[in-house]
Amino acid sequence: MAPAQRCSLCRQTFFCGRGHVYSRKHQRQLKVALERLLPQVEAARRAVRAVQVERYVPEHGRRCWCLCCGCEVHKHLSHGNLTVLHGGLLEHLASPEHKKATNRFWWENKAEARMKEKFLISPQDYARFKKSMVRGLDSYEEKEDEVIKEMAAQIREVESSRKEMVRSVLEPQAVPDPEEGSSAPGSWQGKNSRVASSSQQPSYLHLPQTPELDWMETGQPLTFIGHQDIPGVGNIHSGATPPWMTQDEEHSSGSQQIGPSYEEFLKEKEKQKLKKLPPDRVGANFDHSSSTSAGWLPSFGRVWNNGRRWQSRHQFKTEAAARNKQQKEKS
């Protein structure tokens, strides 16, 4: 009997020696595994002629499983903040270690010989990929420089517009006096000199005084109704105590209690507990405050009747049906 061997593709132990690799199951599992790896290898082959360079993102750190070598390899080639798509897989497929492992894998699993070249990258193709990668990096840097220049131009434009707006706000603007009605150069210079001198002095020294309006003057559309101050009662502007800090006479004694009492709280708490119980329970409608005689007995369950339990059940159902019938007739 042949010694036990383990097949990693079929994931089982077999005792038929080398005959297992010729079995239909093994060949089917081998074909499925190779077809799973083939799309990634073809995508890497297309990257030989057209290299794609992108900014690094965490997804570029993915790995793929090399069936021939039995290990994980980097799918993309990253350096700093740049990533060359499919560069890591191409570098692995062109390595001599991968070529040696591929030959051993094909011999051990008896795979089709015409498919072996699809999983190998020749040194000429890898050299062509290096040249294409250099050109791709140069074009990417040129595009980045153009983007940076465009962003710098936008920033300068925004900065210049902001400075222009600040300058227009800070520049003094002369307002023509309607009383003078003169636009002579001398009056314009005089106004500018007054504005310049006033801008050098503190603004709080020359605040315009609010004119007191004569409410009783004829021709005004408003009517003066007098001051609304209550005599003997001050306000917070005159130094009086705020109303929310004064104590009312009716509440000054402190005898009035705020909120429910402790007994009312306990009663409400007991009611809330009873609400959680089923409403159809025995004794739910019983009035505990009612007075009962010494000969009172409960009228449920028929615990004191003679006979079997099924007889009590049938009696209860019969009485319930009769009670329901009477209720329907009354309604």
CSV table of C-alpha atoms in Angstrom, one decimal:
chain,number,residue,atom,x,y,z
A,1,MET,CA,0.0,0.0,0.0
A,2,ALA,CA,1.3,3.4,-1.0
A,3,PRO,CA,2.1,5.9,1.8
A,4,ALA,CA,-0.5,8.6,2.6
A,5,GLN,CA,-0.1,11.9,0.7
A,6,ARG,CA,-1.8,15.2,1.0
A,7,CYS,CA,-3.3,17.1,-2.0
A,8,SER,CA,-3.5,20.8,-1.4
A,9,LEU,CA,-5.8,21.4,-4.4
A,10,CYS,CA,-8.4,18.6,-3.5
A,11,ARG,CA,-7.8,19.2,0.2
A,12,GLN,CA,-7.8,15.5,1.0
A,13,THR,CA,-5.4,12.6,1.8
A,14,PHE,CA,-5.0,9.8,-0.7
A,15,PHE,CA,-3.3,6.4,-0.7
A,16,CYS,CA,-3.1,5.7,-4.4
A,17,GLY,CA,0.4,7.2,-5.0
A,18,ARG,CA,1.0,9.2,-8.1
A,19,GLY,CA,-2.2,8.0,-9.7
A,20,HIS,CA,-4.2,10.7,-7.9
A,21,VAL,CA,-3.0,13.6,-10.1
A,22,TYR,CA,-4.5,11.8,-13.1
A,23,SER,CA,-7.9,11.5,-11.5
A,24,ARG,CA,-10.9,13.5,-12.9
A,25,LYS,CA,-11.5,15.3,-9.6
A,26,HIS,CA,-7.9,16.5,-9.3
A,27,GLN,CA,-7.8,17.8,-12.9
A,28,ARG,CA,-11.1,19.6,-12.3
A,29,GLN,CA,-9.8,21.3,-9.2
A,30,LEU,CA,-6.6,22.2,-11.0
A,31,LYS,CA,-8.5,23.8,-13.8
A,32,VAL,CA,-10.7,25.8,-11.5
A,33,ALA,CA,-7.6,27.1,-9.5
A,34,LEU,CA,-5.7,28.1,-12.6
A,35,GLU,CA,-8.8,29.9,-14.1
A,36,ARG,CA,-9.1,31.8,-10.8
A,37,LEU,CA,-5.5,33.1,-11.1
A,38,LEU,CA,-5.5,33.7,-14.9
A,39,PRO,CA,-7.5,37.0,-15.0
A,40,GLN,CA,-5.1,38.7,-12.6
A,41,VAL,CA,-2.1,37.5,-14.7
A,42,GLU,CA,-3.7,38.8,-17.9
A,43,ALA,CA,-4.4,42.2,-16.3
A,44,ALA,CA,-0.7,42.3,-15.3
A,45,ARG,CA,0.3,41.5,-18.9
A,46,ARG,CA,-1.8,44.4,-20.2
A,47,ALA,CA,0.0,46.7,-17.8
A,48,VAL,CA,3.3,46.0,-19.6
A,49,ARG,CA,2.4,48.3,-22.5
A,50,ALA,CA,0.2,50.8,-20.6
A,51,VAL,CA,1.4,51.5,-17.1
A,52,GLN,CA,-1.1,53.1,-14.8
A,53,VAL,CA,0.3,55.3,-12.0
A,54,GLU,CA,-2.1,56.5,-9.3
A,55,ARG,CA,-1.9,58.1,-5.9
A,56,TYR,CA,-1.6,55.6,-3.1
A,57,VAL,CA,-4.7,54.5,-1.3
A,58,PRO,CA,-5.0,51.7,1.3
A,59,GLU,CA,-6.7,49.4,-1.3
A,60,HIS,CA,-3.4,49.3,-3.2
A,61,GLY,CA,-1.8,47.2,-0.4
A,62,ARG,CA,-3.8,44.1,-1.4
A,63,ARG,CA,-2.1,40.8,-1.9
A,64,CYS,CA,-2.9,37.9,-4.2
A,65,TRP,CA,-2.2,34.2,-3.9
A,66,CYS,CA,0.3,32.6,-6.2
A,67,LEU,CA,-0.8,29.1,-6.9
A,68,CYS,CA,2.6,27.9,-8.2
A,69,CYS,CA,4.7,29.3,-5.4
A,70,GLY,CA,2.1,28.7,-2.6
A,71,CYS,CA,2.6,32.2,-1.1
A,72,GLU,CA,1.1,35.6,-1.1
A,73,VAL,CA,2.6,38.4,-3.2
A,74,HIS,CA,1.9,42.1,-3.5
A,75,LYS,CA,-0.5,42.9,-6.4
A,76,HIS,CA,0.7,46.5,-6.9
A,77,LEU,CA,4.0,48.2,-6.6
A,78,SER,CA,3.9,51.2,-4.2
A,79,HIS,CA,6.6,53.7,-3.2
A,80,GLY,CA,5.8,56.7,-1.0
A,81,ASN,CA,2.5,58.2,-2.2
A,82,LEU,CA,2.6,56.7,-5.7
A,83,THR,CA,1.4,53.2,-6.8
A,84,VAL,CA,2.1,51.4,-10.1
A,85,LEU,CA,-0.9,49.1,-10.7
A,86,HIS,CA,0.0,45.4,-11.2
A,87,GLY,CA,3.7,46.2,-10.7
A,88,GLY,CA,4.2,43.8,-7.8
A,89,LEU,CA,2.6,40.8,-9.6
A,90,LEU,CA,4.7,41.5,-12.7
A,91,GLU,CA,7.9,41.6,-10.7
A,92,HIS,CA,7.0,38.3,-9.1
A,93,LEU,CA,6.0,36.6,-12.3
A,94,ALA,CA,9.3,37.6,-13.9
A,95,SER,CA,11.5,36.3,-11.0
A,96,PRO,CA,13.5,33.1,-11.5
A,97,GLU,CA,12.1,31.7,-8.3
A,98,HIS,CA,8.6,31.8,-9.7
A,99,LYS,CA,9.7,30.2,-12.9
A,100,LYS,CA,11.3,27.3,-11.0
A,101,ALA,CA,8.2,26.9,-8.8
A,102,THR,CA,6.0,26.9,-11.9
A,103,ASN,CA,8.0,24.1,-13.5
A,104,ARG,CA,7.8,22.0,-10.4
A,105,PHE,CA,4.0,22.7,-10.0
A,106,TRP,CA,3.3,21.7,-13.6
A,107,TRP,CA,5.3,18.5,-13.2
A,108,GLU,CA,3.7,17.5,-9.9
A,109,ASN,CA,0.1,18.2,-10.9
A,110,LYS,CA,0.4,17.2,-14.6
A,111,ALA,CA,-1.2,20.4,-15.9
A,112,GLU,CA,-1.5,21.3,-19.6
A,113,ALA,CA,1.9,22.3,-20.9
A,114,ARG,CA,0.5,24.9,-23.3
A,115,MET,CA,-0.9,26.9,-20.4
A,116,LYS,CA,2.4,27.3,-18.5
A,117,GLU,CA,3.6,30.2,-20.6
A,118,LYS,CA,0.5,32.2,-19.6
A,119,PHE,CA,1.7,32.3,-16.0
A,120,LEU,CA,5.3,33.4,-16.8
A,121,ILE,CA,6.7,36.8,-17.8
A,122,SER,CA,9.8,36.8,-20.0
A,123,PRO,CA,12.8,39.1,-19.1
A,124,GLN,CA,12.1,41.1,-22.4
A,125,ASP,CA,8.6,41.9,-21.3
A,126,TYR,CA,9.7,42.9,-17.8
A,127,ALA,CA,12.4,45.2,-19.3
A,128,ARG,CA,9.7,46.7,-21.6
A,129,PHE,CA,7.5,47.2,-18.4
A,130,LYS,CA,10.4,49.1,-16.7
A,131,LYS,CA,10.7,51.5,-19.6
A,132,SER,CA,7.0,52.0,-19.7
A,133,MET,CA,6.9,52.6,-16.0
A,134,VAL,CA,9.5,55.4,-16.2
A,135,ARG,CA,7.4,57.1,-18.9
A,136,GLY,CA,4.3,56.7,-16.8
A,137,LEU,CA,5.9,58.2,-13.8
A,138,ASP,CA,7.2,61.2,-15.8
A,139,SER,CA,3.7,61.9,-17.3
A,140,TYR,CA,2.1,61.6,-13.9
A,141,GLU,CA,4.5,64.1,-12.4
A,142,GLU,CA,3.8,66.5,-15.3
A,143,LYS,CA,0.0,66.2,-14.6
A,144,GLU,CA,0.6,66.8,-10.9
A,145,ASP,CA,2.6,69.9,-11.7
A,146,GLU,CA,-0.1,71.2,-13.9
A,147,VAL,CA,-2.7,70.6,-11.2
A,148,ILE,CA,-0.5,72.3,-8.6
A,149,LYS,CA,-0.1,75.3,-10.9
A,150,GLU,CA,-3.9,75.6,-11.5
A,151,MET,CA,-4.5,75.4,-7.8
A,152,ALA,CA,-1.9,78.1,-7.1
A,153,ALA,CA,-3.5,80.3,-9.7
A,154,GLN,CA,-6.9,79.9,-8.1
A,155,ILE,CA,-5.4,80.6,-4.7
A,156,ARG,CA,-3.7,83.8,-6.0
A,157,GLU,CA,-7.0,84.9,-7.6
A,158,VAL,CA,-9.0,84.4,-4.4
A,159,GLU,CA,-6.3,86.2,-2.4
A,160,SER,CA,-6.3,89.2,-4.8
A,161,SER,CA,-10.1,89.4,-4.7
A,162,ARG,CA,-10.0,89.3,-0.9
A,163,LYS,CA,-7.4,92.1,-0.7
A,164,GLU,CA,-9.4,94.2,-3.2
A,165,MET,CA,-12.5,93.8,-1.1
A,166,VAL,CA,-10.7,94.7,2.1
A,167,ARG,CA,-9.1,97.7,0.4
A,168,SER,CA,-12.5,98.9,-0.9
A,169,VAL,CA,-14.0,98.6,2.6
A,170,LEU,CA,-11.1,100.4,4.4
A,171,GLU,CA,-10.8,103.3,1.9
A,172,PRO,CA,-12.6,106.4,3.1
A,173,GLN,CA,-15.6,107.4,0.9
A,174,ALA,CA,-16.7,111.0,0.8
A,175,VAL,CA,-20.5,111.5,1.2
A,176,PRO,CA,-21.8,114.6,-0.6
A,177,ASP,CA,-23.5,117.1,1.7
A,178,PRO,CA,-27.0,117.8,0.4
A,179,GLU,CA,-27.1,121.3,2.1
A,180,GLU,CA,-24.0,122.5,0.3
A,181,GLY,CA,-24.8,121.0,-3.0
A,182,SER,CA,-21.3,122.0,-4.2
A,183,SER,CA,-19.0,119.8,-6.2
A,184,ALA,CA,-16.0,122.1,-6.3
A,185,PRO,CA,-12.5,120.6,-6.1
A,186,GLY,CA,-11.8,122.7,-3.0
A,187,SER,CA,-14.7,121.4,-1.1
A,188,TRP,CA,-13.7,117.8,-2.1
A,189,GLN,CA,-10.2,118.3,-0.8
A,190,GLY,CA,-11.5,119.7,2.4
A,191,LYS,CA,-13.8,116.8,3.0
A,192,ASN,CA,-10.9,114.3,2.3
A,193,SER,CA,-8.7,116.2,4.8
A,194,ARG,CA,-11.4,116.1,7.4
A,195,VAL,CA,-12.0,112.3,6.8
A,196,ALA,CA,-8.3,111.6,7.0
A,197,SER,CA,-7.9,113.6,10.2
A,198,SER,CA,-10.9,111.9,11.8
A,199,SER,CA,-9.6,108.4,10.8
A,200,GLN,CA,-6.3,109.1,12.7
A,201,GLN,CA,-8.2,110.0,15.9
A,202,PRO,CA,-10.1,107.5,18.1
A,203,SER,CA,-13.5,106.9,16.9
A,204,TYR,CA,-15.2,107.2,20.3
A,205,LEU,CA,-14.2,110.9,20.6
A,206,HIS,CA,-16.3,112.0,17.6
A,207,LEU,CA,-19.3,109.8,17.8
A,208,PRO,CA,-22.4,111.6,16.4
A,209,GLN,CA,-24.8,112.6,19.1
A,210,THR,CA,-28.3,111.3,18.8
A,211,PRO,CA,-30.6,114.2,18.4
A,212,GLU,CA,-33.5,114.4,20.8
A,213,LEU,CA,-36.7,114.3,18.9
A,214,ASP,CA,-39.4,116.8,19.8
A,215,TRP,CA,-42.4,114.5,20.0
A,216,MET,CA,-44.8,117.4,20.4
A,217,GLU,CA,-43.6,119.1,17.3
A,218,THR,CA,-46.2,119.6,14.7
A,219,GLY,CA,-46.0,117.6,11.5
A,220,GLN,CA,-44.7,114.4,13.1
A,221,PRO,CA,-46.6,111.3,12.2
A,222,LEU,CA,-46.0,109.8,15.7
A,223,THR,CA,-47.9,110.5,18.9
A,224,PHE,CA,-46.2,110.8,22.3
A,225,ILE,CA,-48.2,108.9,24.9
A,226,GLY,CA,-46.0,109.8,27.9
A,227,HIS,CA,-43.5,107.8,30.0
A,228,GLN,CA,-44.7,104.4,31.2
A,229,ASP,CA,-42.6,104.2,34.4
A,230,ILE,CA,-44.6,103.0,37.4
A,231,PRO,CA,-44.1,105.3,40.4
A,232,GLY,CA,-42.5,103.7,43.5
A,233,VAL,CA,-41.4,100.6,41.5
A,234,GLY,CA,-37.9,100.6,40.1
A,235,ASN,CA,-36.3,98.5,37.5
A,236,ILE,CA,-33.0,96.8,37.0
A,237,HIS,CA,-31.6,99.9,35.2
A,238,SER,CA,-32.4,102.1,38.3
A,239,GLY,CA,-30.8,99.7,40.7
A,240,ALA,CA,-33.9,97.9,42.0
A,241,THR,CA,-34.1,94.2,42.9
A,242,PRO,CA,-35.0,92.0,39.9
A,243,PRO,CA,-38.5,90.5,40.1
A,244,TRP,CA,-37.2,87.0,40.0
A,245,MET,CA,-35.2,87.6,43.2
A,246,THR,CA,-38.1,89.0,45.2
A,247,GLN,CA,-40.3,86.8,47.4
A,248,ASP,CA,-44.1,86.9,47.1
A,249,GLU,CA,-46.0,87.4,50.3
A,250,GLU,CA,-48.2,84.3,49.8
A,251,HIS,CA,-45.1,82.1,49.3
A,252,SER,CA,-42.8,83.8,51.8
A,253,SER,CA,-43.9,81.6,54.7
A,254,GLY,CA,-42.7,78.5,53.0
A,255,SER,CA,-45.6,76.4,54.3
A,256,GLN,CA,-46.9,75.5,50.9
A,257,GLN,CA,-45.6,72.2,49.5
A,258,ILE,CA,-44.4,72.0,45.9
A,259,GLY,CA,-45.4,68.9,44.0
A,260,PRO,CA,-47.2,65.7,45.2
A,261,SER,CA,-46.7,64.3,48.7
A,262,TYR,CA,-44.8,61.1,49.5
A,263,GLU,CA,-48.1,59.1,50.1
A,264,GLU,CA,-49.4,60.2,46.7
A,265,PHE,CA,-46.1,59.2,45.1
A,266,LEU,CA,-46.4,55.7,46.7
A,267,LYS,CA,-50.0,55.3,45.5
A,268,GLU,CA,-49.0,56.3,41.9
A,269,LYS,CA,-46.1,53.9,42.0
A,270,GLU,CA,-48.4,51.0,43.1
A,271,LYS,CA,-50.8,51.9,40.2
A,272,GLN,CA,-48.0,51.7,37.7
A,273,LYS,CA,-47.0,48.3,39.0
A,274,LEU,CA,-50.6,47.0,38.6
A,275,LYS,CA,-50.8,48.3,35.0
A,276,LYS,CA,-48.0,45.9,34.0
A,277,LEU,CA,-50.1,42.9,35.2
A,278,PRO,CA,-52.5,41.1,32.9
A,279,PRO,CA,-56.0,42.8,33.1
A,280,ASP,CA,-57.9,39.4,33.1
A,281,ARG,CA,-56.2,38.0,36.1
A,282,VAL,CA,-58.2,36.6,39.0
A,283,GLY,CA,-59.1,39.4,41.5
A,284,ALA,CA,-58.2,42.3,39.1
A,285,ASN,CA,-61.5,44.0,39.7
A,286,PHE,CA,-61.7,43.2,43.4
A,287,ASP,CA,-62.3,46.2,45.7
A,288,HIS,CA,-60.0,45.8,48.6
A,289,SER,CA,-61.6,48.7,50.5
A,290,SER,CA,-65.0,47.0,50.6
A,291,SER,CA,-66.2,45.3,53.9
A,292,THR,CA,-66.9,41.6,53.8
A,293,SER,CA,-68.6,39.3,56.3
A,294,ALA,CA,-66.9,36.4,58.0
A,295,GLY,CA,-68.7,33.9,55.8
A,296,TRP,CA,-67.4,35.2,52.5
A,297,LEU,CA,-66.0,32.7,50.1
A,298,PRO,CA,-64.5,33.2,46.6
A,299,SER,CA,-66.8,32.3,43.7
A,300,PHE,CA,-64.2,31.2,41.2
A,301,GLY,CA,-62.6,27.9,40.4
A,302,ARG,CA,-65.2,25.6,42.1
A,303,VAL,CA,-62.5,24.4,44.5
A,304,TRP,CA,-65.2,23.3,47.0
A,305,ASN,CA,-67.4,21.4,44.5
A,306,ASN,CA,-67.4,17.6,44.4
A,307,GLY,CA,-66.5,15.8,41.3
A,308,ARG,CA,-63.8,15.6,38.7
A,309,ARG,CA,-62.0,18.6,37.2
A,310,TRP,CA,-63.3,18.0,33.7
A,311,GLN,CA,-66.9,18.3,35.1
A,312,SER,CA,-66.0,21.7,36.6
A,313,ARG,CA,-64.5,22.8,33.2
A,314,HIS,CA,-67.6,21.8,31.3
A,315,GLN,CA,-69.8,23.6,33.8
A,316,PHE,CA,-67.7,26.7,33.5
A,317,LYS,CA,-67.9,26.6,29.7
A,318,THR,CA,-71.7,26.1,29.8
A,319,GLU,CA,-72.2,29.0,32.2
A,320,ALA,CA,-70.0,31.2,30.1
A,321,ALA,CA,-71.9,30.4,26.9
A,322,ALA,CA,-75.2,31.2,28.7
A,323,ARG,CA,-73.8,34.4,30.0
A,324,ASN,CA,-72.7,35.5,26.5
A,325,LYS,CA,-76.1,34.6,25.1
A,326,GLN,CA,-77.8,36.8,27.7
A,327,GLN,CA,-75.5,39.7,26.9
A,328,LYS,CA,-76.3,39.4,23.2
A,329,GLU,CA,-80.0,39.3,23.8
A,330,LYS,CA,-79.8,42.4,26.0
A,331,SER,CA,-77.8,44.3,23.4
